[in-house]
CSV table of N, CA and C in Angstrom, one decimal:
chain,number,residue,atom,x,y,z
A,1,UNK,N,-39.2,26.1,3.4
A,1,UNK,CA,-38.6,25.9,2.1
A,1,UNK,C,-39.4,24.3,2.0
A,2,UNK,N,-39.2,23.6,3.0
A,2,UNK,CA,-39.5,21.9,2.7
A,2,UNK,C,-40.3,21.6,1.7
A,3,UNK,N,-41.8,22.5,1.3
A,3,UNK,CA,-42.5,21.7,0.7
A,3,UNK,C,-42.2,21.6,-0.9
A,4,UNK,N,-41.1,22.8,-1.3
A,4,UNK,CA,-40.6,22.8,-2.6
A,4,UNK,C,-39.8,21.7,-3.0
A,5,UNK,N,-39.3,21.0,-2.0
A,5,UNK,CA,-38.4,20.0,-2.4
A,5,UNK,C,-38.8,19.5,-3.1
A,6,UNK,N,-39.3,18.5,-3.1
A,6,UNK,CA,-39.8,17.5,-4.3
A,6,UNK,C,-39.8,17.9,-5.6
A,7,UNK,N,-40.7,19.6,-5.5
A,7,UNK,CA,-41.0,20.0,-7.0
A,7,UNK,C,-39.1,20.3,-8.0
A,8,UNK,N,-38.3,20.3,-7.3
A,8,UNK,CA,-37.1,21.2,-7.8
A,8,UNK,C,-36.8,19.8,-9.0
A,9,UNK,N,-36.6,18.4,-8.7
A,9,UNK,CA,-36.6,18.0,-9.8
A,9,UNK,C,-37.2,18.1,-11.3
A,10,UNK,N,-38.4,18.8,-11.1
A,10,UNK,CA,-39.5,19.1,-12.2
A,10,UNK,C,-38.3,20.7,-13.0
A,11,UNK,N,-37.8,21.2,-12.8
A,11,UNK,CA,-36.9,22.3,-13.2
A,11,UNK,C,-35.8,21.4,-14.0
A,12,UNK,N,-35.7,21.9,-15.1
A,12,UNK,CA,-34.5,21.5,-16.5
A,12,UNK,C,-33.3,21.4,-15.9
A,13,UNK,N,-32.0,20.5,-15.9
A,13,UNK,CA,-31.0,20.5,-15.7
A,13,UNK,C,-30.1,21.9,-15.5
A,14,UNK,N,-30.0,22.2,-17.0
A,14,UNK,CA,-29.3,23.8,-16.7
A,14,UNK,C,-29.7,24.6,-16.2
A,15,UNK,N,-31.5,24.9,-15.9
A,15,UNK,CA,-31.4,25.8,-15.0
A,15,UNK,C,-31.5,25.6,-13.2
A,16,UNK,N,-31.5,24.2,-13.5
A,16,UNK,CA,-30.9,24.0,-12.1
A,16,UNK,C,-29.8,24.6,-11.6
A,17,UNK,N,-28.6,25.0,-12.3
A,17,UNK,CA,-27.8,25.2,-12.1
A,17,UNK,C,-27.4,26.7,-11.9
A,18,UNK,N,-28.7,27.3,-12.8
A,18,UNK,CA,-28.5,28.4,-12.9
A,18,UNK,C,-29.2,29.0,-11.8
A,19,UNK,N,-29.9,28.6,-11.3
A,19,UNK,CA,-31.1,28.7,-10.0
A,19,UNK,C,-30.0,28.3,-8.9
A,20,UNK,N,-29.2,27.5,-8.8
A,20,UNK,CA,-28.3,27.4,-7.4
A,20,UNK,C,-26.8,28.7,-7.8
A,21,UNK,N,-26.8,29.2,-9.0
A,21,UNK,CA,-25.6,29.9,-9.2
A,21,UNK,C,-26.3,31.6,-8.7
A,22,UNK,N,-27.6,31.8,-9.2
A,22,UNK,CA,-28.2,32.5,-9.0
A,22,UNK,C,-28.4,32.9,-6.8
A,23,UNK,N,-28.8,31.6,-6.3
A,23,UNK,CA,-28.8,31.5,-5.2
A,23,UNK,C,-27.3,31.8,-4.5
A,24,UNK,N,-26.4,31.5,-4.8
A,24,UNK,CA,-24.8,31.5,-4.3
A,24,UNK,C,-24.3,33.0,-4.8
A,25,UNK,N,-24.5,33.5,-6.0
A,25,UNK,CA,-24.2,35.0,-5.9
A,25,UNK,C,-24.9,35.8,-5.2
A,26,UNK,N,-26.3,35.7,-4.7
A,26,UNK,CA,-26.9,36.5,-3.8
A,26,UNK,C,-26.6,36.5,-2.3
A,27,UNK,N,-26.1,35.2,-2.0
A,27,UNK,CA,-25.7,34.6,-0.9
A,27,UNK,C,-24.2,35.1,-0.9
A,28,UNK,N,-23.4,35.1,-1.6
A,28,UNK,CA,-22.1,35.5,-1.2
A,28,UNK,C,-22.0,37.3,-1.2
A,29,UNK,N,-22.8,38.0,-2.2
A,29,UNK,CA,-23.2,39.0,-1.4
A,29,UNK,C,-23.3,39.7,-0.2
A,30,UNK,N,-24.8,38.9,-0.1
A,30,UNK,CA,-25.3,39.3,1.7
A,30,UNK,C,-24.3,38.6,2.7
A,31,UNK,N,-23.0,38.2,2.4
A,31,UNK,CA,-22.4,37.8,3.4
A,31,UNK,C,-21.1,38.9,3.7
A,32,UNK,N,-21.3,40.1,2.3
A,32,UNK,CA,-20.1,40.7,2.5
A,32,UNK,C,-18.7,40.5,2.6
A,33,UNK,N,-18.0,41.1,2.9
A,33,UNK,CA,-16.7,40.8,3.0
A,33,UNK,C,-16.0,39.4,3.6
A,34,UNK,N,-15.4,39.1,2.7
A,34,UNK,CA,-14.7,37.8,3.6
A,34,UNK,C,-13.5,38.0,3.7
A,35,UNK,N,-12.9,37.6,4.8
A,35,UNK,CA,-11.5,38.7,5.4
A,35,UNK,C,-10.2,37.8,4.9
A,36,UNK,N,-10.7,36.3,4.7
A,36,UNK,CA,-9.3,35.4,4.5
A,36,UNK,C,-9.0,35.1,2.6
A,37,UNK,N,-8.2,36.1,2.3
A,37,UNK,CA,-7.9,36.0,1.0
A,37,UNK,C,-8.1,34.6,0.2
A,38,UNK,N,-7.0,33.7,0.8
A,38,UNK,CA,-7.2,32.2,0.2
A,38,UNK,C,-8.7,31.8,0.2
A,39,UNK,N,-9.6,31.9,1.0
A,39,UNK,CA,-11.4,31.5,0.9
A,39,UNK,C,-11.6,32.5,-0.1
A,40,UNK,N,-11.5,33.5,0.2
A,40,UNK,CA,-12.0,34.5,-0.8
A,40,UNK,C,-12.0,34.5,-2.1
A,41,UNK,N,-10.8,34.1,-2.7
A,41,UNK,CA,-9.9,33.7,-4.1
A,41,UNK,C,-10.8,32.8,-4.6
A,42,UNK,N,-10.9,31.6,-3.7
A,42,UNK,CA,-11.0,30.1,-4.3
A,42,UNK,C,-12.4,30.2,-4.5
A,43,UNK,N,-12.9,31.3,-3.8
A,43,UNK,CA,-15.0,31.1,-3.8
A,43,UNK,C,-15.1,31.9,-5.3
A,44,UNK,N,-14.3,32.8,-5.2
A,44,UNK,CA,-14.4,34.2,-6.8
A,44,UNK,C,-14.1,33.1,-7.7
A,45,UNK,N,-13.2,32.0,-8.0
A,45,UNK,CA,-12.9,31.5,-9.1
A,45,UNK,C,-13.7,30.6,-9.1
A,46,UNK,N,-14.1,29.5,-8.5
A,46,UNK,CA,-15.7,28.6,-8.4
A,46,UNK,C,-16.6,29.6,-9.0
A,47,UNK,N,-16.9,30.8,-8.4
A,47,UNK,CA,-18.2,31.3,-8.8
A,47,UNK,C,-17.7,31.8,-10.6
A,48,UNK,N,-16.9,32.2,-10.7
A,48,UNK,CA,-16.4,32.4,-12.1
A,48,UNK,C,-16.7,31.3,-13.0
A,49,UNK,N,-16.2,30.1,-12.3
A,49,UNK,CA,-16.6,28.6,-13.1
A,49,UNK,C,-17.9,28.4,-13.4
A,50,UNK,N,-18.4,29.0,-12.2
A,50,UNK,CA,-20.1,28.9,-12.2
A,50,UNK,C,-20.6,29.8,-13.5
A,51,UNK,N,-20.7,30.7,-13.2
A,51,UNK,CA,-21.2,31.9,-14.5
A,51,UNK,C,-20.8,31.0,-15.8
A,52,UNK,N,-19.5,30.5,-15.8
A,52,UNK,CA,-19.1,30.4,-17.4
A,52,UNK,C,-19.6,28.7,-17.4
A,53,UNK,N,-20.2,28.2,-16.6
A,53,UNK,CA,-21.2,26.4,-17.0
A,53,UNK,C,-22.7,27.1,-17.2
A,54,UNK,N,-23.0,28.6,-16.7
A,54,UNK,CA,-24.6,28.6,-16.6
A,54,UNK,C,-24.7,29.3,-18.6
A,55,UNK,N,-23.6,30.0,-18.5
A,55,UNK,CA,-23.5,31.0,-19.6
A,55,UNK,C,-23.4,29.6,-21.1
A,56,UNK,N,-22.7,28.7,-20.9
A,56,UNK,CA,-22.3,27.7,-21.6
A,56,UNK,C,-24.0,26.4,-21.7
A,57,UNK,N,-24.4,26.9,-20.9
A,57,UNK,CA,-25.9,26.0,-20.6
A,57,UNK,C,-25.5,24.4,-20.1
A,58,UNK,N,-24.6,24.3,-19.6
A,58,UNK,CA,-24.2,23.0,-18.9
A,58,UNK,C,-25.4,23.1,-17.4
A,59,UNK,N,-25.1,21.3,-17.1
A,59,UNK,CA,-25.8,21.2,-16.0
A,59,UNK,C,-24.7,21.2,-14.5
A,60,UNK,N,-24.0,22.0,-14.8
A,60,UNK,CA,-22.9,21.6,-13.1
A,60,UNK,C,-21.6,22.4,-13.8
A,61,UNK,N,-21.0,22.7,-12.7
A,61,UNK,CA,-20.0,23.6,-12.9
A,61,UNK,C,-18.3,22.2,-13.0
A,62,UNK,N,-17.7,22.9,-13.9
A,62,UNK,CA,-16.4,22.6,-14.1
A,62,UNK,C,-15.7,23.1,-13.3
A,63,UNK,N,-15.0,22.7,-12.5
A,63,UNK,CA,-13.7,23.0,-11.9
A,63,UNK,C,-12.2,21.9,-12.1
A,64,UNK,N,-11.4,22.7,-12.6
A,64,UNK,CA,-9.9,22.1,-12.8
A,64,UNK,C,-9.6,21.1,-11.7
A,65,UNK,N,-8.9,20.0,-11.7
A,65,UNK,CA,-8.4,19.3,-10.9
A,65,UNK,C,-7.6,20.2,-9.5
A,66,UNK,N,-6.6,21.4,-10.2
A,66,UNK,CA,-6.1,22.0,-9.3
A,66,UNK,C,-7.1,22.4,-8.4
A,67,UNK,N,-8.2,23.3,-9.0
A,67,UNK,CA,-9.1,23.7,-7.8
A,67,UNK,C,-9.5,22.7,-7.0
A,68,UNK,N,-10.0,21.8,-7.3
A,68,UNK,CA,-10.3,20.6,-6.5
A,68,UNK,C,-9.4,20.1,-5.6
A,69,UNK,N,-8.3,20.0,-5.9
A,69,UNK,CA,-7.1,19.4,-5.2
A,69,UNK,C,-7.0,20.7,-4.1
A,70,UNK,N,-6.9,21.9,-4.2
A,70,UNK,CA,-6.6,22.7,-3.1
A,70,UNK,C,-8.3,23.1,-1.8
A,71,UNK,N,-9.3,22.4,-2.4
A,71,UNK,CA,-10.3,22.5,-1.7
A,71,UNK,C,-9.8,22.4,-0.1
A,72,UNK,N,-9.7,20.6,0.4
A,72,UNK,CA,-9.3,20.7,1.5
A,72,UNK,C,-8.9,21.8,2.4
A,73,UNK,N,-7.3,22.0,1.8
A,73,UNK,CA,-6.5,23.2,2.3
A,73,UNK,C,-7.2,24.5,2.9
A,74,UNK,N,-8.1,24.9,1.3
A,74,UNK,CA,-8.9,26.4,1.7
A,74,UNK,C,-10.0,26.2,2.9
A,75,UNK,N,-10.4,24.8,2.8
A,75,UNK,CA,-11.6,24.4,3.4
A,75,UNK,C,-10.6,24.8,5.4
A,76,UNK,N,-10.0,24.1,5.8
A,76,UNK,CA,-9.4,24.5,6.5
A,76,UNK,C,-9.2,25.9,7.4
A,77,UNK,N,-8.9,26.7,6.3
A,77,UNK,CA,-8.7,28.3,6.3
A,77,UNK,C,-10.3,29.2,6.8
A,78,UNK,N,-11.3,28.1,6.2
A,78,UNK,CA,-12.6,28.9,6.4
A,78,UNK,C,-13.4,28.6,7.4
A,79,UNK,N,-13.0,29.7,8.7
A,79,UNK,CA,-13.4,29.8,10.0
A,79,UNK,C,-14.0,30.6,10.0
A,80,UNK,N,-14.2,31.9,8.9
A,80,UNK,CA,-15.1,33.0,9.5
A,80,UNK,C,-16.7,32.2,8.9
A,81,UNK,N,-17.5,32.8,9.8
A,81,UNK,CA,-18.9,32.6,9.9
A,81,UNK,C,-19.4,32.3,8.3
A,82,UNK,N,-20.1,31.1,7.9
A,82,UNK,CA,-20.8,30.8,6.4
A,82,UNK,C,-19.5,30.9,5.2
A,83,UNK,N,-18.7,30.6,5.9
A,83,UNK,CA,-17.4,30.9,4.4
A,83,UNK,C,-17.7,29.2,4.0
A,84,UNK,N,-17.4,28.1,5.4
A,84,UNK,CA,-17.3,26.6,4.7
A,84,UNK,C,-18.9,26.3,4.2
A,85,UNK,N,-20.0,26.9,4.3
A,85,UNK,CA,-21.1,26.4,3.9
A,85,UNK,C,-21.1,26.8,2.0
A,86,UNK,N,-20.5,28.1,2.2
A,86,UNK,CA,-20.4,28.4,0.6
A,86,UNK,C,-19.2,27.6,-0.2
A,87,UNK,N,-18.1,27.0,0.5
A,87,UNK,CA,-17.5,26.4,-0.2
A,87,UNK,C,-17.9,24.9,-0.2
A,88,UNK,N,-18.7,24.6,0.4
A,88,UNK,CA,-19.6,23.0,0.5
A,88,UNK,C,-20.6,23.4,-0.8
A,89,UNK,N,-21.1,24.8,-1.0
A,89,UNK,CA,-22.9,24.7,-1.9
A,89,UNK,C,-21.7,24.5,-3.4
A,90,UNK,N,-20.4,25.5,-3.4
A,90,UNK,CA,-19.9,25.3,-4.6
A,90,UNK,C,-19.3,23.9,-5.2
A,91,UNK,N,-18.6,23.2,-4.3
A,91,UNK,CA,-18.3,21.7,-4.6
A,91,UNK,C,-19.5,20.8,-4.8
A,92,UNK,N,-21.0,21.0,-4.0
A,92,UNK,CA,-21.7,20.1,-4.4
A,92,UNK,C,-22.7,20.6,-5.9
A,93,UNK,N,-22.3,21.8,-6.7
A,93,UNK,CA,-22.5,22.4,-8.0
A,93,UNK,C,-21.1,21.4,-9.1
A,94,UNK,N,-20.4,21.1,-8.2
A,94,UNK,CA,-19.2,20.9,-9.0
A,94,UNK,C,-18.9,19.1,-9.2
A,95,UNK,N,-19.3,18.5,-7.9
A,95,UNK,CA,-19.1,17.1,-7.7
A,95,UNK,C,-21.1,16.3,-7.9
A,96,UNK,N,-21.2,16.7,-8.7
A,96,UNK,CA,-22.5,16.4,-9.3
A,96,UNK,C,-22.1,15.6,-10.6
A,97,UNK,N,-22.0,13.9,-10.5
A,97,UNK,CA,-21.7,13.1,-11.9
A,97,UNK,C,-22.8,13.1,-12.9
A,98,UNK,N,-24.3,13.4,-12.4
A,98,UNK,CA,-25.3,13.5,-13.2
A,98,UNK,C,-26.0,14.6,-13.2
A,99,UNK,N,-24.6,15.7,-13.2
A,99,UNK,CA,-25.6,17.0,-13.2
A,99,UNK,C,-26.3,17.2,-11.8
A,100,UNK,N,-26.5,18.6,-11.8
A,100,UNK,CA,-27.3,19.3,-10.4
A,100,UNK,C,-28.9,18.3,-10.6
A,101,UNK,N,-29.1,17.4,-9.8
A,101,UNK,CA,-30.2,17.0,-9.2
A,101,UNK,C,-31.0,17.9,-8.6
A,102,UNK,N,-32.3,17.4,-8.4
A,102,UNK,CA,-33.1,18.0,-7.5
A,102,UNK,C,-32.7,18.4,-6.2
A,103,UNK,N,-32.1,17.0,-6.1
A,103,UNK,CA,-31.6,16.8,-4.2
A,103,UNK,C,-30.4,17.7,-4.3
A,104,UNK,N,-29.6,17.4,-5.1
A,104,UNK,CA,-28.2,18.5,-5.2
A,104,UNK,C,-28.6,20.0,-4.8
A,105,UNK,N,-29.2,20.7,-5.7
A,105,UNK,CA,-30.2,21.9,-5.2
A,105,UNK,C,-30.5,21.9,-4.6
A,106,UNK,N,-31.6,21.0,-3.7
A,106,UNK,CA,-31.8,21.2,-2.7
A,106,UNK,C,-30.8,21.6,-1.5
A,107,UNK,N,-29.7,20.5,-1.6
A,107,UNK,CA,-29.0,21.0,-0.7
A,107,UNK,C,-27.5,22.3,-0.7
A,108,UNK,N,-27.5,22.9,-1.9
A,108,UNK,CA,-27.3,23.6,-2.1
A,108,UNK,C,-27.9,24.9,-1.9
A,109,UNK,N,-29.1,25.0,-1.8
A,109,UNK,CA,-30.4,26.2,-1.5
A,109,UNK,C,-29.9,26.1,0.1
A,110,UNK,N,-29.8,24.5,0.6
A,110,UNK,CA,-29.4,25.0,2.2
A,110,UNK,C,-28.5,25.1,2.6
A,111,UNK,N,-27.2,24.7,1.8
A,111,UNK,CA,-26.0,25.3,2.5
A,111,UNK,C,-26.0,27.1,2.6
A,112,UNK,N,-26.7,27.5,1.4
A,112,UNK,CA,-26.6,28.8,1.4
A,112,UNK,C,-27.1,29.5,2.6
A,113,UNK,N,-28.4,28.9,3.0
A,113,UNK,CA,-29.4,29.4,4.0
A,113,UNK,C,-28.7,29.5,5.3
A,114,UNK,N,-27.7,28.1,5.5
A,114,UNK,CA,-27.1,28.0,6.6
A,114,UNK,C,-25.8,28.8,6.6
A,115,UNK,N,-25.3,28.9,5.9
A,115,UNK,CA,-24.0,29.9,5.4
A,115,UNK,C,-24.8,31.4,6.1
A,116,UNK,N,-25.8,31.8,5.5
A,116,UNK,CA,-25.9,33.5,6.1
A,116,UNK,C,-26.7,33.1,7.5
A,117,UNK,N,-27.5,31.9,7.7
A,117,UNK,CA,-27.5,31.7,9.0
A,117,UNK,C,-27.0,31.8,10.5
A,118,UNK,N,-25.6,31.3,9.4
A,118,UNK,CA,-24.3,31.4,10.8
A,118,UNK,C,-23.5,32.7,10.8
A,119,UNK,N,-23.9,33.3,9.3
A,119,UNK,CA,-23.5,34.5,9.6
A,119,UNK,C,-23.8,35.8,10.4
A,120,UNK,N,-25.2,35.6,10.6
A,120,UNK,CA,-26.1,36.0,11.5
A,120,UNK,C,-25.6,35.9,12.8
A,121,UNK,N,-24.9,34.9,13.4
A,121,UNK,CA,-24.7,34.6,14.4
A,121,UNK,C,-25.9,34.6,15.1
A,122,UNK,N,-27.2,34.2,14.9
A,122,UNK,CA,-28.3,33.7,15.6
A,122,UNK,C,-28.0,32.7,16.3
A,123,UNK,N,-28.1,32.9,17.5
A,123,UNK,CA,-28.0,32.3,18.9
A,123,UNK,C,-28.2,30.7,19.2
A,124,UNK,N,-29.2,30.7,18.9
A,124,UNK,CA,-29.8,29.5,18.3
A,124,UNK,C,-30.4,28.6,17.1
A,125,UNK,N,-30.8,27.8,16.5
A,125,UNK,CA,-31.2,27.5,15.1
A,125,UNK,C,-32.6,27.2,15.2
A,126,UNK,N,-33.3,28.1,15.8
A,126,UNK,CA,-34.8,27.3,16.1
A,126,UNK,C,-35.7,28.1,15.2
A,127,UNK,N,-37.0,27.5,15.4
A,127,UNK,CA,-37.6,28.2,13.9
A,127,UNK,C,-38.2,29.7,14.7
A,128,UNK,N,-38.1,29.8,15.6
A,128,UNK,CA,-39.1,31.0,16.1
A,128,UNK,C,-37.6,32.2,15.9
A,129,UNK,N,-36.3,31.7,16.4
A,129,UNK,CA,-35.5,32.5,16.2
A,129,UNK,C,-34.8,32.9,14.7
A,130,UNK,N,-35.3,31.9,14.0
A,130,UNK,CA,-34.8,32.6,12.2
A,130,UNK,C,-36.4,32.9,11.7
A,131,UNK,N,-37.1,33.1,12.1
A,131,UNK,CA,-38.5,33.8,11.9
A,131,UNK,C,-38.5,35.3,12.4
A,132,UNK,N,-37.5,35.4,13.3
A,132,UNK,CA,-37.3,36.7,13.9
A,132,UNK,C,-35.9,37.6,13.4
A,133,UNK,N,-35.4,37.0,12.6
A,133,UNK,CA,-33.9,37.4,12.1
A,133,UNK,C,-34.5,37.5,10.4
A,134,UNK,N,-34.4,39.2,10.4
A,134,UNK,CA,-34.9,39.5,9.1
A,134,UNK,C,-33.8,39.1,7.9
A,135,UNK,N,-32.8,38.7,8.0
A,135,UNK,CA,-32.2,38.2,6.7
A,135,UNK,C,-32.6,36.6,6.6
A,136,UNK,N,-32.6,35.9,8.1
A,136,UNK,CA,-33.4,34.5,7.5
A,136,UNK,C,-34.6,34.6,7.1
A,137,UNK,N,-35.5,35.6,7.1
A,137,UNK,CA,-37.0,35.9,6.4
A,137,UNK,C,-36.9,36.0,4.9
A,138,UNK,N,-35.8,36.8,4.8
A,138,UNK,CA,-35.6,37.3,2.9
A,138,UNK,C,-34.9,36.3,2.4
A,139,UNK,N,-33.8,35.6,3.3
A,139,UNK,CA,-33.4,34.6,2.3
A,139,UNK,C,-34.1,33.7,1.9
A,140,UNK,N,-35.3,33.3,2.7
A,140,UNK,CA,-36.4,32.0,2.5
A,140,UNK,C,-37.1,32.7,1.5
A,141,UNK,N,-37.4,34.0,1.7
A,141,UNK,CA,-38.4,34.7,0.7
A,141,UNK,C,-37.9,34.6,-0.9
A,142,UNK,N,-36.2,35.1,-0.9
A,142,UNK,CA,-35.3,35.0,-1.9
A,142,UNK,C,-35.5,33.5,-2.6
A,143,UNK,N,-35.5,32.6,-2.2
A,143,UNK,CA,-35.0,31.1,-2.4
A,143,UNK,C,-36.6,30.8,-3.2
A,144,UNK,N,-37.6,30.9,-2.3
A,144,UNK,CA,-38.7,30.6,-2.6
A,144,UNK,C,-39.2,30.9,-4.1
A,145,UNK,N,-38.8,32.5,-4.3
A,145,UNK,CA,-39.3,33.3,-5.6
A,145,UNK,C,-38.3,32.4,-6.7
A,146,UNK,N,-37.1,32.5,-6.2
A,146,UNK,CA,-36.2,32.1,-7.4
A,146,UNK,C,-36.9,30.3,-7.9
A,147,UNK,N,-37.0,29.6,-7.1
A,147,UNK,CA,-37.9,28.3,-7.4
A,147,UNK,C,-39.0,28.4,-8.1
A,148,UNK,N,-39.7,28.8,-7.6
A,148,UNK,CA,-41.4,29.3,-8.6
A,148,UNK,C,-41.1,30.0,-9.7
A,149,UNK,N,-40.3,30.5,-9.7
A,149,UNK,CA,-39.5,31.9,-11.5
A,149,UNK,C,-39.3,30.5,-12.1
A,150,UNK,N,-38.7,29.5,-11.9
A,150,UNK,CA,-38.1,28.1,-12.4
A,150,UNK,C,-38.9,27.3,-13.0
A,151,UNK,N,-39.8,27.3,-12.1
A,151,UNK,CA,-40.8,26.1,-12.2
A,151,UNK,C,-41.7,26.3,-13.8
A,152,UNK,N,-41.5,24.9,-14.5
A,152,UNK,CA,-42.1,25.0,-15.6
A,152,UNK,C,-43.6,25.3,-15.6
A,153,UNK,N,-43.9,26.2,-16.4
A,153,UNK,CA,-45.9,26.9,-16.1
A,153,UNK,C,-46.7,26.0,-17.1
């Protein structure tokens, strides 16, 4: 994914948020069932706010103070593999004073990838182990395609 990092700034800010949301939705679906109801509910509310932000053409997710205040308490419950990564991705999209920059988007894509890597229970995070894991390969291909499609032509 590294060669694309600098190019993310070339994507228009509202498109960066749309790309981040597509990656997060895909990742969330790929994760399957999240057992802890509070974590699942928090992510569902955040993702709904993200869909609203994309539909409105905004460049970041607006989370209510109540949702932001809950973050630390819910994060403490996010022990299931990958769930803390998804919460971090969501917060990165909301905690973006200048909108979703290319760097923030790169962080979101990384959180999504690492969340799935964590969920896959890859014994060691090495390039060889990741290349041998079908989910890792699929995730990288999906994210690269998203970025390619969002780039100005």
